[in-house]
Short mmCIF file of C-alpha atoms in Angstrom, two decimals:
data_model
loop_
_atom_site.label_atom_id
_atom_site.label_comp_id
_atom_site.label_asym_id
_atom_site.label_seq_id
_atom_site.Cartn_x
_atom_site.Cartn_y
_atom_site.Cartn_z
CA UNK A 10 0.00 0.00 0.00
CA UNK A 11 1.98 3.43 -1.16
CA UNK A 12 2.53 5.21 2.08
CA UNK A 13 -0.30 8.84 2.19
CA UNK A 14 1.25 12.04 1.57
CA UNK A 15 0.02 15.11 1.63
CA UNK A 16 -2.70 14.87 -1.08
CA UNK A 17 -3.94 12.13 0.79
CA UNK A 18 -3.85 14.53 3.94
CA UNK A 19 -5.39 16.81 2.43
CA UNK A 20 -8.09 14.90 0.93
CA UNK A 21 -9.15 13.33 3.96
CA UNK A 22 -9.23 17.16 5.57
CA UNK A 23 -11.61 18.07 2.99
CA UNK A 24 -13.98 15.25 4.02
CA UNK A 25 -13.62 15.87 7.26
CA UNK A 26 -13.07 19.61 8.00
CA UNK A 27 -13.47 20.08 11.83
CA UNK A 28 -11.21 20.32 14.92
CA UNK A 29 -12.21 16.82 16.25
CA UNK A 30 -10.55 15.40 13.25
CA UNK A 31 -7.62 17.31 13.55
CA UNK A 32 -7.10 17.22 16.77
CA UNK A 33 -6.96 13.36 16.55
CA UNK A 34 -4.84 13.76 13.58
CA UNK A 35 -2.99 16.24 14.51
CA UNK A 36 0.44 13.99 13.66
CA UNK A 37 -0.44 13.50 10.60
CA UNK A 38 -0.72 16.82 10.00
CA UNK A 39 2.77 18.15 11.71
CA UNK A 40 4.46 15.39 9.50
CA UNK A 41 2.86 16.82 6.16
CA UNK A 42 3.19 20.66 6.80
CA UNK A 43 7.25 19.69 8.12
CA UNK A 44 7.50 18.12 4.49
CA UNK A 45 5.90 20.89 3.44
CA UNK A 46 8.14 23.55 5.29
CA UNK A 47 11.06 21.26 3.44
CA UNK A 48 10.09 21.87 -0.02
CA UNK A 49 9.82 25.71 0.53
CA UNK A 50 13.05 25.39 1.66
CA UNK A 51 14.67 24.05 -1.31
CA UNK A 52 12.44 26.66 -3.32
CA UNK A 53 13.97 29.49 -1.55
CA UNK A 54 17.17 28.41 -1.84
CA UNK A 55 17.05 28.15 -5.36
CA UNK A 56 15.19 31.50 -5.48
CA UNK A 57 17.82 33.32 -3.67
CA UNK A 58 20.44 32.44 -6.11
CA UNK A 59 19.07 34.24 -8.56
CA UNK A 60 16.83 37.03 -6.73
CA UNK A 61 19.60 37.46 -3.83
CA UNK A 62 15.97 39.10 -2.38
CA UNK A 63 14.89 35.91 -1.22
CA UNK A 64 18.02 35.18 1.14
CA UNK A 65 16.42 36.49 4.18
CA UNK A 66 13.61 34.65 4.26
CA UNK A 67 12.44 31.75 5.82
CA UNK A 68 10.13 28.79 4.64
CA UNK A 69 7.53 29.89 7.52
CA UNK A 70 7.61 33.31 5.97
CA UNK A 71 5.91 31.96 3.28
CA UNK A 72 3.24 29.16 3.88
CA UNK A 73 0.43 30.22 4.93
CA UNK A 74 -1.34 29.05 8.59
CA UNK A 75 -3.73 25.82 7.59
CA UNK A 76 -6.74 27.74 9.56
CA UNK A 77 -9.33 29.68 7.97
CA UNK A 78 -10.30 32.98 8.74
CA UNK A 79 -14.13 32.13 9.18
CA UNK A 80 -15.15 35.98 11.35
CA UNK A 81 -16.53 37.41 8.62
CA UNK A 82 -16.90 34.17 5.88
CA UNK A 83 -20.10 32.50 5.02
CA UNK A 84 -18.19 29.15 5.24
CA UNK A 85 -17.51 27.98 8.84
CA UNK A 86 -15.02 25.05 7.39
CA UNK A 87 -12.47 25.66 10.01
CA UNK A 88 -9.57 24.46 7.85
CA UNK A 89 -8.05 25.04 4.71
CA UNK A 90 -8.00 22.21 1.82
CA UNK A 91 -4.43 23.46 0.77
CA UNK A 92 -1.11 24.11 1.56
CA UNK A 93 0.08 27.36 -0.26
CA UNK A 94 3.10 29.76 0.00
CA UNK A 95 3.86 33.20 -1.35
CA UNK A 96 7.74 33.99 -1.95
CA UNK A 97 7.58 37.38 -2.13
CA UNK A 98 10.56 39.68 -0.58
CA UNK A 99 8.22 40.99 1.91
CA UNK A 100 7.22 37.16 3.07
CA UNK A 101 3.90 36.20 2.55
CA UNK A 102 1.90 39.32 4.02
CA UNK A 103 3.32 41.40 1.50
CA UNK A 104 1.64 43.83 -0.94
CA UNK A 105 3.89 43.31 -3.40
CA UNK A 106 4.64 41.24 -6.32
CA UNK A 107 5.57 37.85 -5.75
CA UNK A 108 5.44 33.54 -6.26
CA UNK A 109 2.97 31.42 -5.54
CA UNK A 110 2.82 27.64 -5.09
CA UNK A 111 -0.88 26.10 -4.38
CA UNK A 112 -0.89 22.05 -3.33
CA UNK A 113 -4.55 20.59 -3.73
CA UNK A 114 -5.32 17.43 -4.78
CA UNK A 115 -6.82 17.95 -8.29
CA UNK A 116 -6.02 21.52 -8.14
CA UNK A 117 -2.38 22.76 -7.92
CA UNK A 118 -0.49 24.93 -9.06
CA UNK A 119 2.17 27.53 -9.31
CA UNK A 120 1.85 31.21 -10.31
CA UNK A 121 2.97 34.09 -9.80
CA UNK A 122 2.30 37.91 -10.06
CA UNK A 123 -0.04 40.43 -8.04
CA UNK A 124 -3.61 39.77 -6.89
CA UNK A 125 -5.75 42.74 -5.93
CA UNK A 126 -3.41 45.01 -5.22
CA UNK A 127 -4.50 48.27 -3.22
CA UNK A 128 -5.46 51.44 -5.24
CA UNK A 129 -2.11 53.29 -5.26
CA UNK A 130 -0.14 50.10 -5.90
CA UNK A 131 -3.10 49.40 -8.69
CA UNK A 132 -2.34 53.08 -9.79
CA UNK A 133 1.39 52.53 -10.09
CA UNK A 134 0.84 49.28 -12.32
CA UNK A 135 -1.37 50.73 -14.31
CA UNK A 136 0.79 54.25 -14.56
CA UNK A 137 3.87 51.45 -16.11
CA UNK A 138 1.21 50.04 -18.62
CA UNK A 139 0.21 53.27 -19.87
CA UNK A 140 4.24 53.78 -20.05
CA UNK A 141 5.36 50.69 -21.55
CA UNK A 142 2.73 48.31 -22.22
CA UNK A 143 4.47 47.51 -25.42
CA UNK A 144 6.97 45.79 -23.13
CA UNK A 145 4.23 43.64 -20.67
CA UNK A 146 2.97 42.89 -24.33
CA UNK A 147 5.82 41.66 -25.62
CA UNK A 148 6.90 39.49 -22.89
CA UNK A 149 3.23 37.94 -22.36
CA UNK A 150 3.41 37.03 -26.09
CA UNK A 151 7.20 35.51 -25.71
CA UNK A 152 6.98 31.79 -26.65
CA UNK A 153 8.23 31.22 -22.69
CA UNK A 154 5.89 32.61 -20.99
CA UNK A 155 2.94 31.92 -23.71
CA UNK A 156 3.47 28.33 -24.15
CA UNK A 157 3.71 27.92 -20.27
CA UNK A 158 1.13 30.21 -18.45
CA UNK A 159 -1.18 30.51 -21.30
CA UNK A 160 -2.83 34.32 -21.03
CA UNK A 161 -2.63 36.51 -17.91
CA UNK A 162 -5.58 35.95 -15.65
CA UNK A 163 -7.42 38.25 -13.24
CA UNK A 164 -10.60 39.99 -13.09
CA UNK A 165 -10.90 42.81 -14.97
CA UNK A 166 -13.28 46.03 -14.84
CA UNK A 167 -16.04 46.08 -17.50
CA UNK A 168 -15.37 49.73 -19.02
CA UNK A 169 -12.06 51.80 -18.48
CA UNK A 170 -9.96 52.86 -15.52
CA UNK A 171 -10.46 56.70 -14.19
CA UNK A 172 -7.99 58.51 -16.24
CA UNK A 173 -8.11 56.23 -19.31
CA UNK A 174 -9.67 56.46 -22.74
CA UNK A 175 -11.24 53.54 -23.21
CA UNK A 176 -9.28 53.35 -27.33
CA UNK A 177 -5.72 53.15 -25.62
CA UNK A 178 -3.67 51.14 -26.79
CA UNK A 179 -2.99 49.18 -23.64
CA UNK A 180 -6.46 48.88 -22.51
CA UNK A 181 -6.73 45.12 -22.75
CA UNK A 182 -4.07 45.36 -19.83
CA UNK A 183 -5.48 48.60 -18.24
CA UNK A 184 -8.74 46.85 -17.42
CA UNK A 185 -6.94 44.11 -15.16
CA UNK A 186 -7.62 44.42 -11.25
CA UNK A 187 -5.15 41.61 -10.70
CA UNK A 188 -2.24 40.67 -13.08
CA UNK A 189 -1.37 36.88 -13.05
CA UNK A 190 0.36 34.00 -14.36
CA UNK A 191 -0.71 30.56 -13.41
CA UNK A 192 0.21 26.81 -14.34
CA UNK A 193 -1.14 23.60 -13.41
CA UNK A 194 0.43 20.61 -11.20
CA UNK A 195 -0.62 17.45 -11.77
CA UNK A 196 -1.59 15.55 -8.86
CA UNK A 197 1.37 12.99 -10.00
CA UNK A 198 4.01 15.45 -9.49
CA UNK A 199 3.14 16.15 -6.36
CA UNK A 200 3.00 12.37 -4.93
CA UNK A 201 6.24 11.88 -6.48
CA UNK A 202 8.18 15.11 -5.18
CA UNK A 203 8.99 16.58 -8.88
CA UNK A 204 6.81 19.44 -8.27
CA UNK A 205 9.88 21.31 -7.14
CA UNK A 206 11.49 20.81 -10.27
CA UNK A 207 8.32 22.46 -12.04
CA UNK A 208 7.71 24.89 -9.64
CA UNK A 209 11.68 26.33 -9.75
CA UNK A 210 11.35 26.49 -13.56
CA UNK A 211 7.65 28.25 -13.71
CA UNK A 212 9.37 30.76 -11.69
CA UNK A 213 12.12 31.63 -13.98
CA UNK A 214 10.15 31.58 -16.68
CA UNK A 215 8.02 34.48 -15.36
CA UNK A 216 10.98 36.31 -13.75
CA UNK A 217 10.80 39.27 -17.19
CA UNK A 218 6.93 39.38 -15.91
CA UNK A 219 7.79 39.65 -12.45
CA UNK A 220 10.52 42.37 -13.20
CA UNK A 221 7.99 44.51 -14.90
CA UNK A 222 5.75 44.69 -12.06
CA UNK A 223 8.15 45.10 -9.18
CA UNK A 224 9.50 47.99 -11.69
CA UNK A 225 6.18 49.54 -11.21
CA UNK A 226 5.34 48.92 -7.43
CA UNK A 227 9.05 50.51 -6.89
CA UNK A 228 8.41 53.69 -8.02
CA UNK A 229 8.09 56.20 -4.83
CA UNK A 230 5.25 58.81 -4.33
CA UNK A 231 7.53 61.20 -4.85
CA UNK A 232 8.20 60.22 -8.42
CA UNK A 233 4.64 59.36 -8.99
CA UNK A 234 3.97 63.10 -8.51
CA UNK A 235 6.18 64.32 -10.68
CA UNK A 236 5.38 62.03 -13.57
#
């Protein structure tokens, strides 16, 4: 019988969302987020070779706590079917750019980018666009980033920004609320561990896309008045 993992954690978390459960399986859990904890580790330390950024952090700086935040939620579930973490240089509360690895079975994956940013980090994005959307356009369209992510995802407003006309030439990006890459993880690659592999590579891949928005997010309030 292959020994669980944790897929099969999860899984059985799913079914069985409540604290009774947990708290008799509450082993079973520690072992699962520890291998967890290990994975991010090796992430990071790949990471910070390249984005020297990363070096300070540590793998609990960027998985996220396995309880919900149910206060103000219509579901009560008090747990979390996932294990996720966001490698961003401000750990994983930051408002900033960043990575993101989501383990689910049946629905992981690994993105990246910025979701819902606040309105003057949303203003600053959208200030680069109308700048040099030709670039964001050219790099979505590059055969790495295309063939691997797909299109940019995010919600999107109906009609133009404030301050936009809605025949720019960069609306198609202007309208975005949230700007981000995803790719799927088969359930396979996470039982066997290669996951990693795909995750470390889906990163690079969207480094140029990464670049262009921590370009934008980096620009002070002092320079966004005077542009």
């Amino acid at each position: 019988m292959p020994k669980k993992d944790i897929l099969d954690f999860l899984k059985e978390l799913a079914s069985n969302n409540s604290k009774e459960w947990m708290d008799e399986n509450r082993n079973w859990y520690l072992q699962e987020k520890a291998a967890f904890l290990e994975k991010v580790a090796e992430i990071l330390a790949q990471l910070s070779i390249d984005e020297p950024g990363f070096s300070d952090l540590r793998p609990k700086d960027c998985v996220f706590r396995q309880n919900r935040d149910i206060l103000f939620s219509a579901n009560k579930a008090p747990y979390k079917s996932n294990m996720a973490a966001y490698f961003s240089v401000g750990g994983k509360k930051s408002e900033g750019p960043g990575y993101y690895l989501h383990v689910q079975p049946g629905g992981s994956f690994v993105g990246g980018g910025i979701w819902m940013p606040q309105a003057p980090i949303l203003k600053k994005i959208r200030q680069e666009i109308d700048y040099s959307g030709k670039e964001l356009r050219n790099l979505l369209m590059s055969p790495e980033i295309k063939n691997t992510f797909g299109e940019m995802q995010g919600e999107k407003l109906k009609t133009s920004p404030k301050g936009f006309e809605k025949d720019h030439p960069f609306i198609e990006f202007l309208r975005y609320k949230s700007f981000i890459l995803s790719h799927p993880i088969p359930d396979e690659e996470i039982h066997s561990g290669a996951y990693v592999a795909t995750t470390l590579e889906a990163f690079s891949k969207m480094r140029p896309f990464q670049a262009f928005l921590n370009q934008a997010v980096s620009i002070s309030d002092e320079d966004d008045i005077l542009l």
